[in-house]
């Protein structure tokens, strides 16, 4: 399944930056780009667009006015040179807010949010269209697709993290806080200042440790209550279904 997007910005260079970033993601298709937001309504009426990259300050119409006049609302990512519009933007229920110039690492975080919305949160009626929920991580200058179900746990290594999966380990230049925010809270939880785990991969809980794939991982003192509640709640849900 392709994620269809359009880009709306009155600056050709800004459009070019987003286009170059998107070349790294095969599952996202750029349907069209627009310097004039008014012309974008035509495409939105003719086909289903999943995602819009939208500037705010444009001569024909502001990005805010554009959003307010949409007949349906795709996922919207604001791209602007101004930080002061962030609060108003999130009041309009946008997905993310990117400040120009947009670095690729920040853009990658946005794309992972897009994937979570499209492939995890959305309910698909046709099973043949479903994609395995996943994120992309930059490992040794290469974008690696990692299925969420393969992740066992993530360990902090100061300025890096180690993502331990059923298929291997990946060292990524990212903070544990940042990666935890990108993962769905329904499946992942931070249990220590140095560890985030996949809840459904927990084999056992003993004292203030959890066991995942024969590895005992400590639960931090400030995380004990929340961790145990989450693990036991999920186990209770499974037992109630049986």
Coordinates of C-alpha atoms in Angstrom, one line a residue:
X1 CA 0.0 0.0 0.0
X2 CA 1.4 3.4 -1.1
X3 CA 0.9 6.4 1.1
X4 CA -0.2 9.2 -1.3
X5 CA 1.0 12.7 -0.4
X6 CA 1.1 16.2 -1.9
X7 CA 3.4 19.1 -1.0
X8 CA 2.2 22.7 -0.8
X9 CA 4.7 25.5 -0.5
X10 CA 5.2 28.8 -2.4
X11 CA 9.0 28.3 -2.2
X12 CA 10.4 25.8 -4.9
X13 CA 13.5 25.2 -2.8
X14 CA 11.4 24.1 0.1
X15 CA 9.5 21.7 -2.1
X16 CA 12.7 20.3 -3.4
X17 CA 14.1 19.6 0.1
X18 CA 11.0 17.5 1.0
X19 CA 11.0 15.7 -2.4
X20 CA 14.7 14.7 -1.8
X21 CA 13.9 13.5 1.7
X22 CA 11.0 11.4 0.4
X23 CA 13.1 9.6 -2.1
X24 CA 14.4 7.5 0.8
X25 CA 10.9 6.0 1.4
X26 CA 9.5 3.7 -1.2
X27 CA 6.0 3.5 0.4
X28 CA 5.3 7.2 0.0
X29 CA 4.2 8.5 -3.4
X30 CA 4.3 12.2 -4.2
X31 CA 1.1 12.7 -6.3
X32 CA 1.8 16.4 -7.0
X33 CA 3.4 19.5 -5.7
X34 CA 1.8 23.0 -5.6
X35 CA 3.1 26.6 -5.2
X36 CA -0.5 27.8 -5.0
X37 CA -2.6 26.1 -2.3
X38 CA -5.9 26.9 -4.1
X39 CA -4.9 24.5 -6.9
X40 CA -4.4 21.6 -4.5
X41 CA -8.1 21.4 -3.8
X42 CA -8.6 19.9 -7.3
X43 CA -6.4 16.9 -6.5
X44 CA -8.0 16.4 -3.1
X45 CA -11.4 16.2 -4.8
X46 CA -10.3 13.8 -7.4
X47 CA -8.4 11.2 -5.3
X48 CA -7.8 10.1 -1.8
X49 CA -4.7 11.8 -0.4
X50 CA -3.3 10.4 2.8
X51 CA -0.7 13.0 3.7
X52 CA -0.1 16.8 3.1
X53 CA 3.2 18.7 3.7
X54 CA 1.9 22.2 4.1
X55 CA 3.5 25.6 4.5
X56 CA 1.8 28.3 6.5
X57 CA 2.8 31.7 5.0
X58 CA 1.7 31.7 1.4
X59 CA 0.4 34.7 -0.6
X60 CA -2.8 33.2 -1.9
X61 CA -4.0 31.6 1.3
X62 CA -2.5 30.7 4.7
X63 CA -1.9 27.1 5.6
X64 CA -4.4 27.5 8.4
X65 CA -7.2 28.7 6.1
X66 CA -6.4 25.8 3.8
X67 CA -6.9 23.3 6.6
X68 CA -10.1 24.9 7.7
X69 CA -11.6 24.6 4.2
X70 CA -10.8 20.9 3.7
X71 CA -13.8 18.7 3.0
X72 CA -11.8 15.8 4.6
X73 CA -8.6 16.0 6.5
X74 CA -5.6 13.8 5.6
X75 CA -2.6 13.6 7.9
X76 CA -1.0 17.1 7.9
X77 CA 2.6 18.0 8.5
X78 CA 3.3 21.7 8.8
X79 CA 6.5 22.9 7.2
X80 CA 7.4 26.5 8.1
X81 CA 10.3 28.8 8.9
X82 CA 8.4 30.1 12.0
X83 CA 8.3 28.4 15.3
X84 CA 5.5 30.7 16.8
X85 CA 2.7 29.0 15.0
X86 CA 3.2 25.6 16.6
X87 CA 0.5 25.9 19.3
X88 CA -2.1 27.0 16.8
X89 CA -1.1 24.3 14.5
X90 CA -1.5 21.5 17.0
X91 CA -4.9 22.9 18.0
X92 CA -5.9 22.0 14.4
X93 CA -4.9 18.4 15.1
X94 CA -1.9 18.2 12.8
X95 CA 0.5 15.2 12.9
X96 CA 3.7 17.1 13.2
X97 CA 5.4 20.6 12.9
X98 CA 8.7 20.9 11.0
X99 CA 10.8 24.1 11.2
X100 CA 12.8 24.9 8.1
X101 CA 15.5 24.1 7.2
X102 CA 14.4 20.6 7.8
X103 CA 17.2 18.1 8.7
X104 CA 16.7 14.6 7.6
X105 CA 16.9 13.0 11.1
X106 CA 14.0 15.2 12.2
X107 CA 12.1 14.4 9.0
X108 CA 12.6 10.7 9.6
X109 CA 10.9 11.0 13.0
X110 CA 7.9 12.5 11.2
X111 CA 7.8 9.7 8.7
X112 CA 7.8 7.2 11.5
X113 CA 4.8 9.0 12.9
X114 CA 3.1 8.8 9.6
X115 CA 3.7 5.0 9.4
X116 CA 2.3 4.6 12.9
X117 CA -0.9 6.4 11.9
X118 CA -1.4 4.6 8.6
X119 CA -0.3 1.1 9.4
X120 CA -1.0 0.8 13.2
X121 CA -3.7 3.1 14.3
X122 CA -5.9 2.8 11.1
X123 CA -8.3 -0.2 10.9
X124 CA -7.9 -2.0 7.5
X125 CA -10.9 -3.8 6.2
X126 CA -8.9 -5.6 3.5
X127 CA -6.3 -7.9 5.1
X128 CA -4.4 -8.0 1.8
X129 CA -3.6 -4.3 2.1
X130 CA -2.1 -4.5 5.6
X131 CA 1.5 -3.7 6.1
X132 CA 3.5 -5.2 9.0
X133 CA 3.8 -2.2 11.5
X134 CA 7.3 -0.9 11.3
X135 CA 9.7 2.0 11.7
X136 CA 12.8 3.1 9.8
X137 CA 16.1 3.6 11.6
X138 CA 19.3 5.1 10.2
X139 CA 22.1 2.5 10.7
X140 CA 25.5 3.3 9.2
X141 CA 24.1 5.8 6.7
X142 CA 21.5 3.3 5.6
X143 CA 17.7 3.3 6.4
X144 CA 16.8 0.0 7.9
X145 CA 13.1 -1.1 8.0
X146 CA 12.4 -2.8 11.3
X147 CA 9.1 -4.5 12.0
X148 CA 7.8 -3.6 15.4
X149 CA 6.9 -7.2 16.2
X150 CA 10.6 -8.1 15.9
X151 CA 11.8 -5.6 18.6
X152 CA 12.6 -7.3 21.9
X153 CA 13.9 -4.3 23.8
X154 CA 16.0 -1.1 23.4
X155 CA 19.1 -0.2 25.4
X156 CA 20.5 3.3 25.9
X157 CA 24.2 3.8 25.1
X158 CA 24.7 7.5 26.0
X159 CA 24.3 9.2 22.6
X160 CA 23.3 6.0 20.9
X161 CA 20.8 3.2 21.4
X162 CA 21.0 -0.5 20.7
X163 CA 17.8 -2.0 19.3
X164 CA 17.7 -5.7 20.1
X165 CA 15.4 -7.7 17.7
X166 CA 14.7 -11.3 16.9
X167 CA 16.8 -10.8 13.7
X168 CA 19.8 -9.0 15.1
X169 CA 21.0 -5.9 16.9
X170 CA 21.2 -2.4 15.5
X171 CA 23.1 0.6 16.9
X172 CA 21.5 3.9 16.1
X173 CA 22.5 7.5 16.8
X174 CA 19.3 8.5 18.7
X175 CA 18.2 8.9 22.3
X176 CA 16.1 6.4 24.2
X177 CA 13.5 9.1 24.8
X178 CA 13.2 9.9 21.1
X179 CA 12.8 6.3 20.0
X180 CA 10.3 5.6 22.8
X181 CA 8.1 8.5 21.6
X182 CA 8.1 7.1 18.1
X183 CA 6.9 3.6 19.2
X184 CA 3.2 2.8 19.9
X185 CA 2.5 3.1 23.7
X186 CA 0.2 0.2 23.5
X187 CA 3.1 -2.2 22.8
X188 CA 6.2 -0.5 24.3
X189 CA 7.0 0.9 27.7
X190 CA 10.1 2.5 29.2
X191 CA 11.0 0.6 32.4
X192 CA 14.4 2.1 33.3
X193 CA 16.4 5.2 32.3
X194 CA 18.4 2.8 30.1
X195 CA 15.7 0.4 28.8
X196 CA 12.5 0.4 26.8
X197 CA 10.9 -3.0 26.2
X198 CA 8.2 -4.6 24.1
X199 CA 5.5 -5.6 26.5
X200 CA 4.4 -8.7 24.7
X201 CA 7.9 -10.1 24.6
X202 CA 8.1 -10.3 28.4
X203 CA 8.5 -14.0 29.4
X204 CA 8.6 -13.5 33.2
X205 CA 8.7 -10.9 36.0
X206 CA 10.8 -11.5 39.1
X207 CA 11.2 -8.9 41.7
X208 CA 12.3 -5.7 39.9
X209 CA 13.4 -7.4 36.7
X210 CA 11.7 -8.6 33.6
X211 CA 12.9 -11.5 31.5
X212 CA 13.0 -11.2 27.7
X213 CA 14.6 -13.8 25.5
X214 CA 16.8 -15.2 28.4
X215 CA 17.9 -11.7 29.3
X216 CA 17.0 -10.2 32.7
X217 CA 16.4 -6.4 32.4
X218 CA 16.2 -4.2 35.5
X219 CA 13.1 -2.1 36.3
X220 CA 14.1 1.4 37.5
X221 CA 12.8 2.4 41.0
X222 CA 10.7 5.2 39.5
X223 CA 9.2 2.9 36.8
X224 CA 8.2 -0.2 39.0
X225 CA 4.5 0.7 39.6
X226 CA 3.7 1.6 36.0
X227 CA 5.6 -1.3 34.5
X228 CA 4.0 -3.9 36.7
X229 CA 0.5 -2.5 36.1
X230 CA 1.0 -2.5 32.3
X231 CA 2.4 -6.1 32.2
X232 CA -0.3 -7.5 34.6
X233 CA -3.1 -5.6 32.8
X234 CA -2.1 -7.1 29.4
X235 CA -1.9 -10.6 31.0
X236 CA -5.3 -10.2 32.5
X237 CA -6.8 -9.1 29.2
X238 CA -5.4 -12.3 27.6
X239 CA -6.8 -14.5 30.4
X240 CA -10.2 -12.9 30.1
X241 CA -10.4 -13.7 26.4
X242 CA -9.6 -17.3 27.0

